[in-house]
XYZ file of C-alpha atoms in Angstrom:
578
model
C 22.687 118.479 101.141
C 25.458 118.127 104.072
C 24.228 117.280 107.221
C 26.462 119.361 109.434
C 25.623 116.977 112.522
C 26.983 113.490 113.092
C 27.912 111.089 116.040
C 31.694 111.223 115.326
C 33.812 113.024 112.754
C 34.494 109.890 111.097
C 31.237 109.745 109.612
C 31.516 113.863 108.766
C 34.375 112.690 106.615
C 33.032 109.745 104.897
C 30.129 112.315 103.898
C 32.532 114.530 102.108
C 34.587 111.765 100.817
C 31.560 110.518 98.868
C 29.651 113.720 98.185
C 32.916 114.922 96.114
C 33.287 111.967 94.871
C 29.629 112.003 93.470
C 30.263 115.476 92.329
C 33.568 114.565 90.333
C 31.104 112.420 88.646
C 31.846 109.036 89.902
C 28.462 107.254 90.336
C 28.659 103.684 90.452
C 30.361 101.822 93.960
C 31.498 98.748 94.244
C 31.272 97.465 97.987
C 32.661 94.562 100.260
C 31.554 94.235 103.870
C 33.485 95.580 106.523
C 33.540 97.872 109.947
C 36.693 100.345 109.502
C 35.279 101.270 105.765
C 31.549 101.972 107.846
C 32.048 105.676 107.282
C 32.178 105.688 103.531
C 29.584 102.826 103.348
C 27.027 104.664 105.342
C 27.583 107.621 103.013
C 27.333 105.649 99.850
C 24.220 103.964 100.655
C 22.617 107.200 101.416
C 23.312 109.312 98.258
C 20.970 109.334 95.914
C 23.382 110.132 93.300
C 25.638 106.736 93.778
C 24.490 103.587 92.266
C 26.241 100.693 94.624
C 27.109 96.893 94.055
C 27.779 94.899 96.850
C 29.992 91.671 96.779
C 31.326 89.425 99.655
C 34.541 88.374 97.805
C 36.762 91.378 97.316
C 38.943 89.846 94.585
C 36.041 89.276 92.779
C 34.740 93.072 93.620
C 37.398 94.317 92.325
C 36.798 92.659 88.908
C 33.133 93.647 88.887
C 34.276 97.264 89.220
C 36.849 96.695 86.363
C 33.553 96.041 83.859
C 31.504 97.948 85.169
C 34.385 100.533 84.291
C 35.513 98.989 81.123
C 31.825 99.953 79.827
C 30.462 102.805 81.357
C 33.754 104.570 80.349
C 34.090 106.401 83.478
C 35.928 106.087 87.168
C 34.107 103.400 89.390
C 35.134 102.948 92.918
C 35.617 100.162 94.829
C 35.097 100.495 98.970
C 37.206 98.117 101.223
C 37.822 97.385 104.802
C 41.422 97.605 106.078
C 43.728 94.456 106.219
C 44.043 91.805 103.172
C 40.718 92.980 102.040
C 42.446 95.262 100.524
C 45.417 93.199 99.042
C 42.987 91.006 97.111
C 41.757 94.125 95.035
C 45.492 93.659 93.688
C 45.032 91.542 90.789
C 42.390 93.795 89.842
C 44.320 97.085 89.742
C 46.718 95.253 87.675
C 44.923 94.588 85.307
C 42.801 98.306 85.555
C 46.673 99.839 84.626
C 48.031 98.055 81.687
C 44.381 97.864 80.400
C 44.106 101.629 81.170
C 40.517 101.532 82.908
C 39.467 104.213 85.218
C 39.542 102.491 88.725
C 39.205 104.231 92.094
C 40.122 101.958 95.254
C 39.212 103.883 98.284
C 40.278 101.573 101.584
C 40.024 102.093 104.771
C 43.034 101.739 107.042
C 43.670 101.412 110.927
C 44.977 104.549 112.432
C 48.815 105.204 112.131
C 49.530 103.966 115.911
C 47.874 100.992 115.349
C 50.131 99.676 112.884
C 53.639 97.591 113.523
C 52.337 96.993 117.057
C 50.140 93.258 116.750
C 46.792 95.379 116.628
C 44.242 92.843 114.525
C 43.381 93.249 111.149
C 46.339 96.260 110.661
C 48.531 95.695 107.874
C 50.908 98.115 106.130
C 48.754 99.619 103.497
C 50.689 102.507 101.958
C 51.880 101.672 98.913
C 50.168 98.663 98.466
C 49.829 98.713 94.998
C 53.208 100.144 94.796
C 53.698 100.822 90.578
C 50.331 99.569 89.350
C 48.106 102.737 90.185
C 48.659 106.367 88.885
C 48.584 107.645 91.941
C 48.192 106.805 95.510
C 46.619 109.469 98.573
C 47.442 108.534 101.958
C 44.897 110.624 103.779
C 45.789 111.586 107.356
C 43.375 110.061 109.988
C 40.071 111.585 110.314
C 40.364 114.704 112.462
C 38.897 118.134 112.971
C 42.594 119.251 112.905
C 42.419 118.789 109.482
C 40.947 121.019 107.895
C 38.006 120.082 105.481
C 39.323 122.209 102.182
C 42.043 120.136 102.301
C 40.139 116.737 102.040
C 38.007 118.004 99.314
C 41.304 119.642 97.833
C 43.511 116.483 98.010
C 40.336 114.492 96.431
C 39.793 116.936 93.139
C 43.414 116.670 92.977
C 43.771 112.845 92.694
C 40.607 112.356 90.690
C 41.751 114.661 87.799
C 45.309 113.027 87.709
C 43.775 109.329 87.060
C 41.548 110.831 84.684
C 44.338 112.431 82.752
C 46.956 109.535 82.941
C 43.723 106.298 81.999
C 44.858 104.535 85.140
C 43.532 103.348 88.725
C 44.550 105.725 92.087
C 44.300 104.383 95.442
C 42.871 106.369 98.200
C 44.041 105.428 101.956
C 41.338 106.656 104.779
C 42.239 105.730 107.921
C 39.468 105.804 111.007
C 39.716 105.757 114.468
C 36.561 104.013 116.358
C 33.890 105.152 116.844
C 32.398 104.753 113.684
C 28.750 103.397 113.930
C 25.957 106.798 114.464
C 24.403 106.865 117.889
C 22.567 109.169 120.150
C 24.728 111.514 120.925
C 25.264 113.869 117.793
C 27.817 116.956 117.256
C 27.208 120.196 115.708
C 30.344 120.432 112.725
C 28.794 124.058 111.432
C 31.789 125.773 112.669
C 34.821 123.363 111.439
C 32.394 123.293 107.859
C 33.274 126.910 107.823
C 35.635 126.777 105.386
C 33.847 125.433 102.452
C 30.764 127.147 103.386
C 30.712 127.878 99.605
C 31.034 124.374 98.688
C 28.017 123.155 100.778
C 25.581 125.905 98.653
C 26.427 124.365 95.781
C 26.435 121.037 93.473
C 30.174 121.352 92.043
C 33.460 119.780 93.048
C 35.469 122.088 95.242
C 38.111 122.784 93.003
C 38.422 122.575 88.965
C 41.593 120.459 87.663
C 41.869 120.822 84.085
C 42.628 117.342 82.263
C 43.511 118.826 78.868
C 46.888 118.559 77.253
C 48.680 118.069 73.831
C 51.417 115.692 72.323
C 53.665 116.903 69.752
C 54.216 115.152 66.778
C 57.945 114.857 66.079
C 57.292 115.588 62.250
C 57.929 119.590 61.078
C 55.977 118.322 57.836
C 52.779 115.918 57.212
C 53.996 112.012 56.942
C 54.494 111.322 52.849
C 52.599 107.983 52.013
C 52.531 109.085 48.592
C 52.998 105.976 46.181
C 53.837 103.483 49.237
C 52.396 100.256 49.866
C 51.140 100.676 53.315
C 49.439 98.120 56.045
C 47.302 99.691 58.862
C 47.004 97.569 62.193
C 44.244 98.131 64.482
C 44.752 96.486 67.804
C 42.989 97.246 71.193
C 42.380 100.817 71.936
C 40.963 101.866 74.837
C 38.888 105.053 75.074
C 38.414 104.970 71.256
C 35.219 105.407 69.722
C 33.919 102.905 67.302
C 33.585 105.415 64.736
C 37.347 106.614 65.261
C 38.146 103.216 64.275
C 36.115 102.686 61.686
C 37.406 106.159 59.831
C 40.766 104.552 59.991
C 39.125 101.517 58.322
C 37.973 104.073 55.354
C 40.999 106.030 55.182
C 43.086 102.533 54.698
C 40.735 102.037 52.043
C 41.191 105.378 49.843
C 44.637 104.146 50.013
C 43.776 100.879 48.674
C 45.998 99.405 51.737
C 44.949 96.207 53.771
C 43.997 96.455 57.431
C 44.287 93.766 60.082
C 41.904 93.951 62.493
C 42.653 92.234 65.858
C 39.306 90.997 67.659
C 39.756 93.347 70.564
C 39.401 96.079 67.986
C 35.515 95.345 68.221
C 35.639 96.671 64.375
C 36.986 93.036 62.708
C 33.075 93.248 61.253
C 34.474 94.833 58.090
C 34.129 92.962 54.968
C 37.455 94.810 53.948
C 39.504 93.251 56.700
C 41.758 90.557 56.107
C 40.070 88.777 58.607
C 42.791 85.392 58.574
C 45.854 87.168 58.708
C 47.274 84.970 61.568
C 47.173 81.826 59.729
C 48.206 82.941 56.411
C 51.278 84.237 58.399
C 51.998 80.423 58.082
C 52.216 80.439 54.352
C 55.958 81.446 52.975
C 54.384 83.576 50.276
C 51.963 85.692 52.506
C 54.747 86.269 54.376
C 57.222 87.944 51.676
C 53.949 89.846 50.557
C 53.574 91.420 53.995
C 57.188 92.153 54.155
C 56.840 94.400 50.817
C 54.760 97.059 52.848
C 57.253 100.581 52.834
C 55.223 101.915 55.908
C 53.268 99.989 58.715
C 50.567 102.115 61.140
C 49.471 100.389 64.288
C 46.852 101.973 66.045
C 46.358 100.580 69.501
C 48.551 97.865 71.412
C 48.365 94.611 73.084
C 47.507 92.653 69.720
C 46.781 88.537 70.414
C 48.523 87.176 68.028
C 51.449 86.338 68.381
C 52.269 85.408 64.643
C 52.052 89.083 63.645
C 53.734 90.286 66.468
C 56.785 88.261 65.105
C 56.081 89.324 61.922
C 56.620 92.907 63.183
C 59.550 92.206 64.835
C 60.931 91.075 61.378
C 59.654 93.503 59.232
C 62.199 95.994 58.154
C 60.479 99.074 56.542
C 58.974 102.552 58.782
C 56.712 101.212 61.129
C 54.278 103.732 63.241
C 53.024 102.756 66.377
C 50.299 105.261 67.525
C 47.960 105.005 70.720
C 46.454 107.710 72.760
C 48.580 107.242 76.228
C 52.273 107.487 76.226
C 52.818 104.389 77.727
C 54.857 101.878 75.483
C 52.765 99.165 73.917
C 55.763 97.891 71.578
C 56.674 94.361 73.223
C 59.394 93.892 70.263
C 60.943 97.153 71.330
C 61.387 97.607 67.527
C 59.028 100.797 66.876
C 61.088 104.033 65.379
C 57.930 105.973 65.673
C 55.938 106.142 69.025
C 53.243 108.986 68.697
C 50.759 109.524 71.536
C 47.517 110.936 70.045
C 44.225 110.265 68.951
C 43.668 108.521 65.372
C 41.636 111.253 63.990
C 44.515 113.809 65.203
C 47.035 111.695 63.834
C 45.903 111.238 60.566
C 45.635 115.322 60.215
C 49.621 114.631 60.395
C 49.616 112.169 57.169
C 49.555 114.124 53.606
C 46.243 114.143 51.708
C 48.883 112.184 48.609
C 47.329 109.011 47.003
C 49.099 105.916 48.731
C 50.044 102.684 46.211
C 47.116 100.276 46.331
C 48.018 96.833 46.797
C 45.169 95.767 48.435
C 44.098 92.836 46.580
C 46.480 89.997 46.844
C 45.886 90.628 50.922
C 41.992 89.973 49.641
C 42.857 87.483 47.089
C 44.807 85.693 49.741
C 41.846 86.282 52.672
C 39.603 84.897 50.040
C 41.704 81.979 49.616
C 42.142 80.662 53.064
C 38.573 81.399 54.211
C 38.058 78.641 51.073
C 40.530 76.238 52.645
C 39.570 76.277 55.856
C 36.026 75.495 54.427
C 37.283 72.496 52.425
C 39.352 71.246 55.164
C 36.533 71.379 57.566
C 35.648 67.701 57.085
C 39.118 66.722 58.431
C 37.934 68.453 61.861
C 35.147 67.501 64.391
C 31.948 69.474 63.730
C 31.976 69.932 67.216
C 34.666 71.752 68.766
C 36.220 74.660 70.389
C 37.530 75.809 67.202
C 34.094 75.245 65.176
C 31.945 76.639 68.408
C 33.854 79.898 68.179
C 33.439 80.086 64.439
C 29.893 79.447 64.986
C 29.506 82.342 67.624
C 30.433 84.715 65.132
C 26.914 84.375 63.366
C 24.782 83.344 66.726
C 25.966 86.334 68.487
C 23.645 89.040 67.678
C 24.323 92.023 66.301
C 25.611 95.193 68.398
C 25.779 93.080 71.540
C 28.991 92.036 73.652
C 31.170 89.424 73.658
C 33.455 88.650 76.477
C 36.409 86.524 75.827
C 38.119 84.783 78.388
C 41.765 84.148 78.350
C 44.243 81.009 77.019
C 42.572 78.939 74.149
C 38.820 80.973 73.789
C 40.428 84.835 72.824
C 43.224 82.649 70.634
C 40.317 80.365 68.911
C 38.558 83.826 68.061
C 41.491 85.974 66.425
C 42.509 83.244 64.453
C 39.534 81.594 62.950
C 36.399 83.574 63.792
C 34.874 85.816 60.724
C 32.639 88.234 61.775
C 32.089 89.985 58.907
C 28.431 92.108 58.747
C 27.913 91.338 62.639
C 29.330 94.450 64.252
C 30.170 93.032 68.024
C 31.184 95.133 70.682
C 34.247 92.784 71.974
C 35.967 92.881 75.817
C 38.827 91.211 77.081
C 40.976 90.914 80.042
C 44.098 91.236 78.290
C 45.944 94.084 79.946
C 47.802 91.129 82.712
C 45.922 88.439 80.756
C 45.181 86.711 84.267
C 42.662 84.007 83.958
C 41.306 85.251 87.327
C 38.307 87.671 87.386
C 36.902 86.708 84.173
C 33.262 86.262 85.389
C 33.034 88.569 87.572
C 34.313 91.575 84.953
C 31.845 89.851 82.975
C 29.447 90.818 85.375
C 30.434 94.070 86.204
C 30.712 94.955 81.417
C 26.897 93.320 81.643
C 25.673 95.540 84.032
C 26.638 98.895 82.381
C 26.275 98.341 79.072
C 23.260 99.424 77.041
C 23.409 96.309 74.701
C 20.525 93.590 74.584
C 22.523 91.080 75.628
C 26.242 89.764 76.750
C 28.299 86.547 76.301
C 30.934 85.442 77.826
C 33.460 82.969 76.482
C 35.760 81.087 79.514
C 37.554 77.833 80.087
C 37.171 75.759 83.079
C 40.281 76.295 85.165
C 39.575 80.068 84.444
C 35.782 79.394 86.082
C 37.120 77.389 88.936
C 39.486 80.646 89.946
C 35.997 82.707 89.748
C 33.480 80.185 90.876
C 32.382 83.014 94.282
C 31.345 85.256 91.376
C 28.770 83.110 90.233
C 26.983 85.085 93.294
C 27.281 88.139 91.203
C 24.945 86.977 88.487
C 21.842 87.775 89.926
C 22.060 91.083 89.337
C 21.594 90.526 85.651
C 18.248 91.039 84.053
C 19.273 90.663 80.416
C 20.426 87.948 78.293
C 23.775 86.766 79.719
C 25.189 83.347 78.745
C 28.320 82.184 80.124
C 29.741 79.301 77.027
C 32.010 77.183 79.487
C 34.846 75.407 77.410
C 35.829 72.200 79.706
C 38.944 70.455 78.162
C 39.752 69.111 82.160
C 42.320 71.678 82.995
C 45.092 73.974 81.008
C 45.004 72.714 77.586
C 46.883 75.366 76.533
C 50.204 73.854 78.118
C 49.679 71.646 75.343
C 50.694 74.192 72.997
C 53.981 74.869 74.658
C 57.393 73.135 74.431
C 57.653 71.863 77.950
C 60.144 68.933 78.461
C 59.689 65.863 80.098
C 56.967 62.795 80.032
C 53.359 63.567 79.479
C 52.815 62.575 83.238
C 54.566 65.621 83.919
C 52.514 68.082 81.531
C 49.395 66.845 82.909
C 50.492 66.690 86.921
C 52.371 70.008 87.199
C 50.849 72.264 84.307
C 47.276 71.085 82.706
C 46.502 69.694 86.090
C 43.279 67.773 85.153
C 40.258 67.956 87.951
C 37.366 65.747 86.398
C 34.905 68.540 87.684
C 31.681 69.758 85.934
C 30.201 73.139 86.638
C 26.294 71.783 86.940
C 25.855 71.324 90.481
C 27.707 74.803 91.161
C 25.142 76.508 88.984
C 22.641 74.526 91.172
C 24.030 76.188 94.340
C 23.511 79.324 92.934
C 20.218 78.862 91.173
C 21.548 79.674 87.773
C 20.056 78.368 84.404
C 22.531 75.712 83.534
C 22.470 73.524 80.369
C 24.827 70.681 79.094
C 25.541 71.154 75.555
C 26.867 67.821 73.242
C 26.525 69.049 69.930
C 26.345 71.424 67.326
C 22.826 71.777 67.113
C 22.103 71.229 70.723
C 24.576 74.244 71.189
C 22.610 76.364 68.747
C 19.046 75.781 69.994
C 20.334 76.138 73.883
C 22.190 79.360 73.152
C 19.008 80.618 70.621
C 16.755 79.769 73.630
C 19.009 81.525 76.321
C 18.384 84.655 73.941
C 15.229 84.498 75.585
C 15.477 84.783 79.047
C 16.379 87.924 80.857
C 18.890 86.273 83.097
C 22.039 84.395 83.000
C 22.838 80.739 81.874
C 25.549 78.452 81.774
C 26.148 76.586 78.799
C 28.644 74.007 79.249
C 30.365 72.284 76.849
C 32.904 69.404 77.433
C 35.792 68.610 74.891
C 38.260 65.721 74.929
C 41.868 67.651 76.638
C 43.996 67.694 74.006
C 41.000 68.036 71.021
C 41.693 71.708 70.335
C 45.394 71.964 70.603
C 46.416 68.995 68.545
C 43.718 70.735 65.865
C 45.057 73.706 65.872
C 48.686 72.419 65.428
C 47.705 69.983 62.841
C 45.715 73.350 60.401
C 49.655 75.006 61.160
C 51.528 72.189 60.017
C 49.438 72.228 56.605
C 49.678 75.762 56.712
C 53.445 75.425 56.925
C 53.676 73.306 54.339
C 51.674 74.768 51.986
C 53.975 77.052 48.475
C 51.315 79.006 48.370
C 47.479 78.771 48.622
């Protein structure tokens, strides 16, 4: 229920603010300290509807709310205090748009007459996240001149356009001081007029439909009759496992092979051609993928890059299809760019027999999950490469697996088999920062309904996230953060960057010596050095255990993984056929 009397009007409109909010059905907020956002912290506190997170560090606030959104498949907002409080919440929008998560940053600003005049803490904040949010509300300062329909209005408004376009808005409140309660209180009743209806009731002021339909630009159902077909399946966000996995069944009626990228969260399949980056290496894989008449990718933003060049190569009809019109073709090379849901889009495909070539893709699959095997003994047992394989059976079934950015998401696609273990996977792969990763960790861990969460992440990607490690004691279920320390970018190793190895390691790996045990310390976290294969087993088996989180760290020689994985291509390469 309102409360029609308040010290100032500034607290009247936080009130609103949040009570619509709550209303529109946004119920988890994400909060950083601060004085000019005291309106809408007061009122998010004190509804009983709105679940809120606190964090000191608003970078790393802004990354919790990404999870948290990531998971619980709905809007989360994020409340900030004006200035560069607010401009640190940018690399987290970015990465909330071209990951198309539901974000709502709701800031508040200095007054309009404090700004461009050296009054502290003002900063222009209009358009501060200029292209990377759907839309952006500049709300005029909080007044009883302004009419309270027209907040709630404005508010429905913006709400239902992020909603419809998968994207983060940004909300702009300024306040004028006062804005602590005192004493003295003021009776609204009379300016509340106006939505007199609204404050007898539980629903949002005003209804914005969301609903709307793409046209397929096909007067008759796509022929696959008698072609040799390949179906993709890359990240899709919004999709339901099960719309995934009826793609998975359709490609097999067909009798056509499916590549499964690990962001897919449905490489579990034992009909997946789980190795398809590698064998990308061999000549004669490569002329068998090129025979395909038609290609369907479902989703963008696929990891490997391998593929992606084998796209840009291939030559025959090639379908990209993803739910949101925005372009996820990075080769540009797409004919075909149809915005709709899978199950809508294979109503559009004829119900004629495709030509099944399926099994040289599984003969081949077969094949190089044997030579990996064989070759194993030329590789350390323990490694990044052999962990990740191994996480692929420890991890248990149904629960999450976070993979950071740079070598752990790359180790994954390429060499991890998860067939039978059905993992729910996350990434932040929409900017691919390496900034954030914990603390999104954090944020997917909190919301979802799984037993337990891991999180993959190298050390420089730690280092940029070590304030989150404040974050973690919110958990209360298995959460194990696997630490890959190589000293630095080891992934620069990978690249062709000129020059003497003193300038690789000074100016792009840039090696710190650092452990993570003593930060752990600081923040009282289970922390474990791991050294081998079986010590990483029965440490991560025994963190299982504990409803908490744990760091597991595991230190690898700097250039271990990258000269490995170069060495299993140049075989590859060289390899007639396998």
């Amino acid at each position: 229920m309102i409360i029609t009397t308040h010290s100032n009007i500034n607290l009247l409109w936080g009130e609103l603010i949040i009570e619509e909010l709550s209303r529109l059905g946004i119920s988890k907020i994400c909060i950083a300290p601060g004085s000019r956002s005291t309106p809408l912290t007061i009122a998010a506190a004190s509804n009983s509807n709105i679940r809120v997170y606190q964090h000191f560090d608003e970078r790393g606030l802004g990354f919790l709310a990404l999870g948290l959104a990531k998971t619980h498949g709905e809007m989360v907002a994020i409340i900030t205090t004006s200035g560069t409080a607010v401009a640190n919440l940018l690399p987290a929008v970015v990465e909330a748009q071209l990951s198309k998560v539901h974000l709502l940053v709701l800031s508040a600003d200095r007054p309009i007459e404090l700004i461009d005049c050296g009054a502290n803490q003002a900063i222009k904040q209009t358009n501060m996240f200029a292209n990377y949010v759907t839309d952006a509300l500049n709300l005029p300062t909080a007044s009883t001149e302004v009419e309270a329909n027209y907040l709630l209005k404005s508010l429905d408004v913006i709400i239902a356009k992020g909603r419809r376009f998968c994207g983060p808005i940004h909300i702009n409140a300024p306040f004028k001081e006062p804005f602590y309660p005192s004493d003295e209180q003021t009776d609204f009743s009379t300016y509340l007029s106006v939505v007199n209806d609204w404050l007898k009731c539980k629903s949002p002021f005003s209804q914005q439909s969301n609903t709307f339909t793409w046209q397929v630009d096909h007067q008759r159902p796509l022929n696959v009759a008698n072609k040799q077909g390949i179906i993709i399946i890359g990240k899709q966000a919004g999709q339901s496992r099960e719309s995934k996995l009826a793609l998975q069944r359709w490609a097999k009626q067909q009798g056509w092979p499916v590549f499964c990228d690990c962001q897919s969260s449905v490489k579990d399949s034992s009909d997946n051609i789980h190795f398809y980056d590698q064998l990308l290496h061999v000549h004669t894989f490569k002329a068998l993928f090129n025979q395909a008449d038609v290609i369907f990718q479902f989703g963008g933003q696929l990891i490997s890059k391998r593929l992606l060049q084998a796209i840009n190569e291939y030559c025959g009809d090639y379908f990209l299809i993803d739910d949101h019109s925005q372009n996820q073709d990075p080769n540009h090379v797409s004919a075909h760019h149809i915005a709709m849901k899978n199950r809508q889009f294979l109503q559009h495909v004829d119900n004629q027999q495709g030509k099944s070539w399926v099994k040289p893709f599984t003969d081949c699959n077969e094949k190089m999950a044997q030579w990996l095997n064989d070759s194993q003994h030329q590789r350390p047992d323990f490694s990044e490469l052999s962990v990740s394989q191994k996480l692929a059976e420890l991890t248990p079934q149904g629960s999450c697996l976070f993979l950071g950015n740079s070598m752990p998401v790359r180790l994954f696609d390429m060499f991890a088999k998860v067939q039978g273990n059905p993992l729910e996977v996350h990434t932040n792969r929409g900017a691919s920062g390496i900034d954030g990763l914990l603390a999104t960790f954090t944020g997917m861990s909190l919301a979802s309904h799984v037993p337990c969460t891991t999180l993959v992440i190298g050390d420089t990607s730690l280092l940029h996230d070590l304030n989150s490690l404040a974050l973690l004691k919110y958990l209360d279920k298995p959460s194990i953060i696997v630490v890959f320390n190589n000293d630095g970018g080891a992934i620069f190793n990978l690249l062709p960057i000129p020059g003497s190895i003193e300038l690789r390691e000074q100016h792009y790996q840039l090696p710190h010596g650092l452990t993570f045990e003593y930060a752990a310390k600081m923040f009282a976290i289970d922390y474990q050095t791991v050294k081998s294969m079986a010590d990483f087993e029965q440490h991560y088996d025994h963190a299982l255990s504990k409803n908490k989180a744990c760091i597991l760290e595991l230190n690898f020689p700097a250039n271990e993984t990258t000269d490995l994985v170069k060495n299993i291509s140049h075989q590859l390469q060289n390899l007639a056929a396998l």
